Coordinates of C-alpha atoms and ligand atoms in Angstrom, one line a residue:
X201 CA 142.4 -114.2 37.2
X202 CA 139.2 -114.2 35.1
X203 CA 138.5 -110.3 34.8
X204 CA 135.2 -109.2 36.2
X205 CA 132.2 -108.6 34.1
X206 CA 132.5 -105.1 35.0
X207 CA 136.3 -105.1 34.0
X208 CA 135.0 -106.7 30.7
X209 CA 131.9 -104.2 29.9
X210 CA 134.5 -101.0 31.0
X211 CA 136.3 -102.5 28.2
X212 CA 134.3 -102.7 25.6
X213 CA 132.6 -99.5 27.0
X214 CA 129.4 -100.6 28.3
X215 CA 129.9 -99.9 31.7
X216 CA 126.4 -98.0 32.6
X217 CA 125.0 -100.2 29.7
X218 CA 124.3 -103.2 32.0
X219 CA 122.6 -100.9 34.3
X220 CA 120.1 -99.8 31.2
X221 CA 116.4 -101.2 31.6
X222 CA 115.9 -103.7 28.7
X223 CA 114.9 -101.8 25.5
X224 CA 111.6 -103.6 24.7
X225 CA 109.9 -106.1 26.4
X226 CA 109.5 -109.6 24.7
X227 CA 106.9 -109.5 22.0
X228 CA 104.8 -112.2 21.3
X229 CA 106.4 -114.5 19.0
X230 CA 106.4 -114.4 15.4
X231 CA 107.1 -117.6 13.5
X232 CA 109.3 -117.2 10.1
X233 CA 107.5 -119.0 6.9
X234 CA 109.1 -121.9 6.2
X235 CA 112.6 -122.0 4.1
X236 CA 111.8 -122.8 0.6
X237 CA 113.8 -125.6 -1.4
X238 CA 113.9 -128.4 0.9
X239 CA 113.0 -131.0 -1.0
X240 CA 116.2 -132.1 -3.4
X241 CA 117.9 -135.0 -2.7
X242 CA 120.9 -133.2 -1.8
X243 CA 119.1 -131.3 1.3
X244 CA 117.6 -134.6 1.9
X245 CA 121.0 -135.9 2.5
X246 CA 122.4 -133.3 4.2
X247 CA 119.4 -133.7 6.4
X248 CA 120.1 -137.2 7.0
X249 CA 123.7 -136.8 8.6
X250 CA 124.7 -137.0 12.4
X251 CA 127.6 -134.6 13.1
X252 CA 130.5 -136.6 11.8
X253 CA 129.3 -137.3 8.3
X254 CA 128.3 -133.0 8.3
X255 CA 131.7 -132.2 9.4
X256 CA 133.3 -134.6 6.7
X257 CA 130.8 -133.5 3.9
X258 CA 131.6 -129.8 4.7
X259 CA 135.3 -130.2 4.8
X260 CA 135.1 -132.0 1.2
X261 CA 132.3 -129.5 -0.5
X262 CA 132.2 -128.2 -3.9
X263 CA 128.9 -126.9 -4.4
X264 CA 129.4 -123.8 -4.7
X265 CA 132.2 -121.4 -6.4
X266 CA 133.6 -120.7 -2.5
X267 CA 135.5 -124.0 -2.6
X268 CA 138.2 -122.7 -5.2
X269 CA 139.1 -119.9 -3.1
X270 CA 139.1 -120.6 0.4
X271 CA 142.0 -122.1 2.4
X272 CA 139.3 -124.4 4.3
X273 CA 135.9 -124.8 5.4
X274 CA 134.8 -123.4 8.7
X275 CA 132.4 -125.4 9.8
X276 CA 131.4 -124.0 13.7
X277 CA 132.9 -124.5 16.7
X278 CA 131.5 -125.4 20.5
X279 CA 129.0 -127.3 22.7
X280 CA 127.1 -129.4 20.5
X281 CA 124.7 -129.8 22.9
X282 CA 124.7 -125.9 23.5
X283 CA 121.7 -123.9 24.8
X284 CA 122.6 -120.9 22.8
X285 CA 123.3 -120.7 18.8
X286 CA 125.2 -117.6 17.4
X287 CA 124.9 -117.6 13.7
X288 CA 127.4 -115.3 11.9
X289 CA 127.7 -114.8 7.6
X290 CA 130.8 -115.7 6.7
X291 CA 134.3 -116.7 7.4
X292 CA 136.6 -113.9 7.1
X293 CA 140.7 -114.2 6.2
X294 CA 141.6 -115.1 9.7
X295 CA 138.6 -117.5 10.2
X296 CA 139.6 -118.7 6.4
X297 CA 142.9 -119.4 8.0
X298 CA 142.4 -121.1 11.2
X299 CA 139.2 -122.7 10.5
X300 CA 137.6 -121.3 13.5
X301 CA 134.5 -118.7 13.0
X302 CA 134.9 -115.6 15.1
X303 CA 138.7 -115.2 15.7
X304 CA 140.7 -112.0 15.5
X305 CA 139.3 -108.5 16.7
X306 CA 135.6 -109.5 16.2
X307 CA 136.0 -113.0 17.9
X308 CA 137.7 -111.1 20.6
X309 CA 134.7 -108.7 20.9
X310 CA 132.4 -111.5 20.8
X311 CA 134.2 -113.0 23.6
X312 CA 133.7 -110.2 25.8
X313 CA 129.9 -110.1 25.3
X314 CA 130.3 -113.9 25.9
X315 CA 131.7 -113.6 29.0
X316 CA 129.6 -110.0 30.1
X317 CA 126.8 -112.3 30.2
X318 CA 128.4 -115.4 32.2
X319 CA 128.8 -117.5 28.5
X320 CA 131.7 -118.9 27.4
X321 CA 132.9 -120.2 23.7
X322 CA 132.2 -123.8 24.0
X323 CA 130.4 -123.9 27.0
X324 CA 126.9 -124.0 26.0
X325 CA 127.1 -121.9 23.3
X326 CA 127.8 -122.8 19.7
X327 CA 129.2 -120.3 17.4
X328 CA 128.7 -120.9 13.2
X329 CA 128.5 -119.0 10.0
X330 CA 125.6 -119.4 7.1
X331 CA 128.2 -119.5 4.6
X332 CA 131.5 -122.2 5.4
X333 CA 133.8 -120.9 3.0
X334 CA 135.4 -117.4 2.9
X335 CA 134.2 -115.5 0.3
X336 CA 137.3 -113.5 -1.7
X337 CA 138.0 -110.3 -0.1
X338 CA 135.0 -110.4 2.4
X339 CA 132.5 -109.7 -0.6
X340 CA 129.0 -109.8 0.5
X341 CA 127.8 -113.8 -0.1
X342 CA 125.7 -114.2 -3.3
X343 CA 122.0 -115.6 -3.0
X344 CA 123.5 -118.7 -4.7
X345 CA 125.8 -119.5 -2.3
X346 CA 123.6 -118.9 0.4
X347 CA 121.3 -121.4 -1.0
X348 CA 123.4 -123.9 -1.4
X349 CA 125.4 -123.6 1.8
X350 CA 122.2 -123.2 3.8
X351 CA 121.5 -126.9 4.4
X352 CA 124.3 -127.3 6.6
X353 CA 123.6 -124.3 8.9
X354 CA 119.9 -125.8 8.9
X355 CA 121.3 -129.6 9.5
X356 CA 123.4 -127.7 12.5
X357 CA 120.3 -126.3 14.2
X358 CA 118.5 -129.8 13.7
X359 CA 121.2 -131.3 15.8
X360 CA 121.9 -129.0 18.1
X361 CA 118.1 -127.9 18.8
X362 CA 119.3 -124.8 20.6
X363 CA 117.1 -123.0 23.2
X364 CA 117.6 -119.5 21.8
X365 CA 119.2 -118.4 18.2
X366 CA 121.1 -115.2 18.2
X367 CA 121.3 -114.0 14.7
X368 CA 124.2 -111.5 14.1
X369 CA 124.1 -109.5 11.2
X370 CA 121.8 -109.0 8.4
X371 CA 122.5 -111.8 6.2
X372 CA 122.3 -114.3 9.1
X373 CA 119.2 -112.9 9.9
X374 CA 117.8 -112.5 6.3
X375 CA 118.8 -116.2 6.0
X376 CA 117.0 -117.6 8.8
X377 CA 114.1 -115.5 8.6
X378 CA 113.6 -115.6 5.1
X379 CA 113.2 -112.1 5.3
X380 CA 114.2 -109.2 3.5
X381 CA 113.8 -106.5 6.5
X382 CA 116.5 -104.4 8.3
X383 CA 118.8 -105.2 11.2
X384 CA 116.9 -102.5 12.6
X385 CA 113.9 -103.2 12.5
X386 CA 114.0 -106.9 13.4
X387 CA 115.8 -105.8 16.9
X388 CA 114.0 -106.1 20.1
X389 CA 111.5 -108.7 18.9
X390 CA 111.6 -112.8 19.4
X391 CA 111.2 -114.0 16.0
X392 CA 110.9 -118.2 15.3
X393 CA 113.2 -120.2 13.7
X394 CA 111.1 -123.4 12.8
X395 CA 110.2 -123.1 16.4
X396 CA 113.0 -122.2 18.1
X397 CA 113.2 -118.4 19.3
X398 CA 115.6 -116.3 17.8
X399 CA 116.8 -112.9 18.4
X400 CA 118.5 -110.3 16.0
X401 CA 121.9 -108.3 16.6
X402 CA 124.5 -107.1 15.1
X403 CA 127.8 -108.7 13.7
X404 CA 131.1 -108.0 15.8
X405 CA 133.0 -107.0 12.9
X406 CA 130.6 -104.0 12.4
X407 CA 130.3 -103.2 15.9
X408 CA 134.1 -102.7 15.5
X409 CA 133.8 -100.0 13.0
X410 CA 130.6 -98.5 14.9
X411 CA 131.4 -98.4 18.1
X412 CA 128.0 -96.3 19.4
X413 CA 126.0 -99.6 18.0
X414 CA 127.9 -101.9 20.8
X415 CA 125.6 -100.2 23.7
X416 CA 122.2 -101.7 21.1
X417 CA 124.1 -105.2 20.9
X418 CA 124.5 -105.1 24.4
X419 CA 120.7 -104.5 24.9
X420 CA 120.4 -107.3 22.3
X421 CA 122.1 -109.9 24.4
X422 CA 120.7 -109.0 27.6
X423 CA 117.1 -109.3 25.6
X424 CA 118.5 -112.7 24.5
X425 CA 119.3 -113.9 28.0
X426 CA 115.9 -112.8 29.3
X427 CA 114.5 -114.7 26.5
X428 CA 116.3 -117.6 27.5
X429 CA 115.3 -117.3 30.8
X430 CA 111.7 -117.1 30.6
X431 CA 111.4 -120.2 28.5
Ligands
LIG639 FE1 130.3 -125.4 -0.1 FE2 129.2 -123.8 1.6 FE3 131.7 -124.1 1.0 FE4 129.8 -123.3 -0.7 S1 130.2 -122.0 0.8 S2 131.8 -125.0 -1.2 S3 128.4 -124.5 -0.2 S4 130.8 -125.2 1.9

């Protein structure tokens, strides 16, 4: 039997949190600056692709050095007509092994938080990363790797046309918003990614190491849900 929302929240240590009022009212939408460097032939080719071609292109991609150390690419998973798009940073060891984003403990936490919102991986939710290949040792992505890989995410977003993007973690937020700002300063507001509302929260892997911030992430997801409901 599927656990109740209260049970899920209790397991997450968030039982009282869902009763809290929102941290912040939706602020005026803010336009992100347009992405740079969209004009080269590779990007133009990617932007003409449909889902099957795009998946094939990612699977065979050697555009940055990460192809040398990956087990497999991690394209993304979920409902290709989803209203919710969740974007993380890059595959970790388990994701590299299994070919799916957000598996392992961080994935379980994310699934629990989605369930508490009444959402489910694969049902009106799509999950992807900025990088499709694992950085060795889970090191931070290099700017060049992000630059080479982000056209794939751009095309995923164009094909999905989500109602809302949730950027999870610093790299996802900074990449999508072309910003150097911290997560703390980006949370609690509705940003825009090429017209699509975008909210920022912590990466589930970060939350596993920083348990007190789970409550903030939960508040972010409630804020995201209110944003979707108000569209
Ligand atoms: Fe290609 Fe992205 Fe993998 Fe680099 S990280 S090889 S750009 S798919």
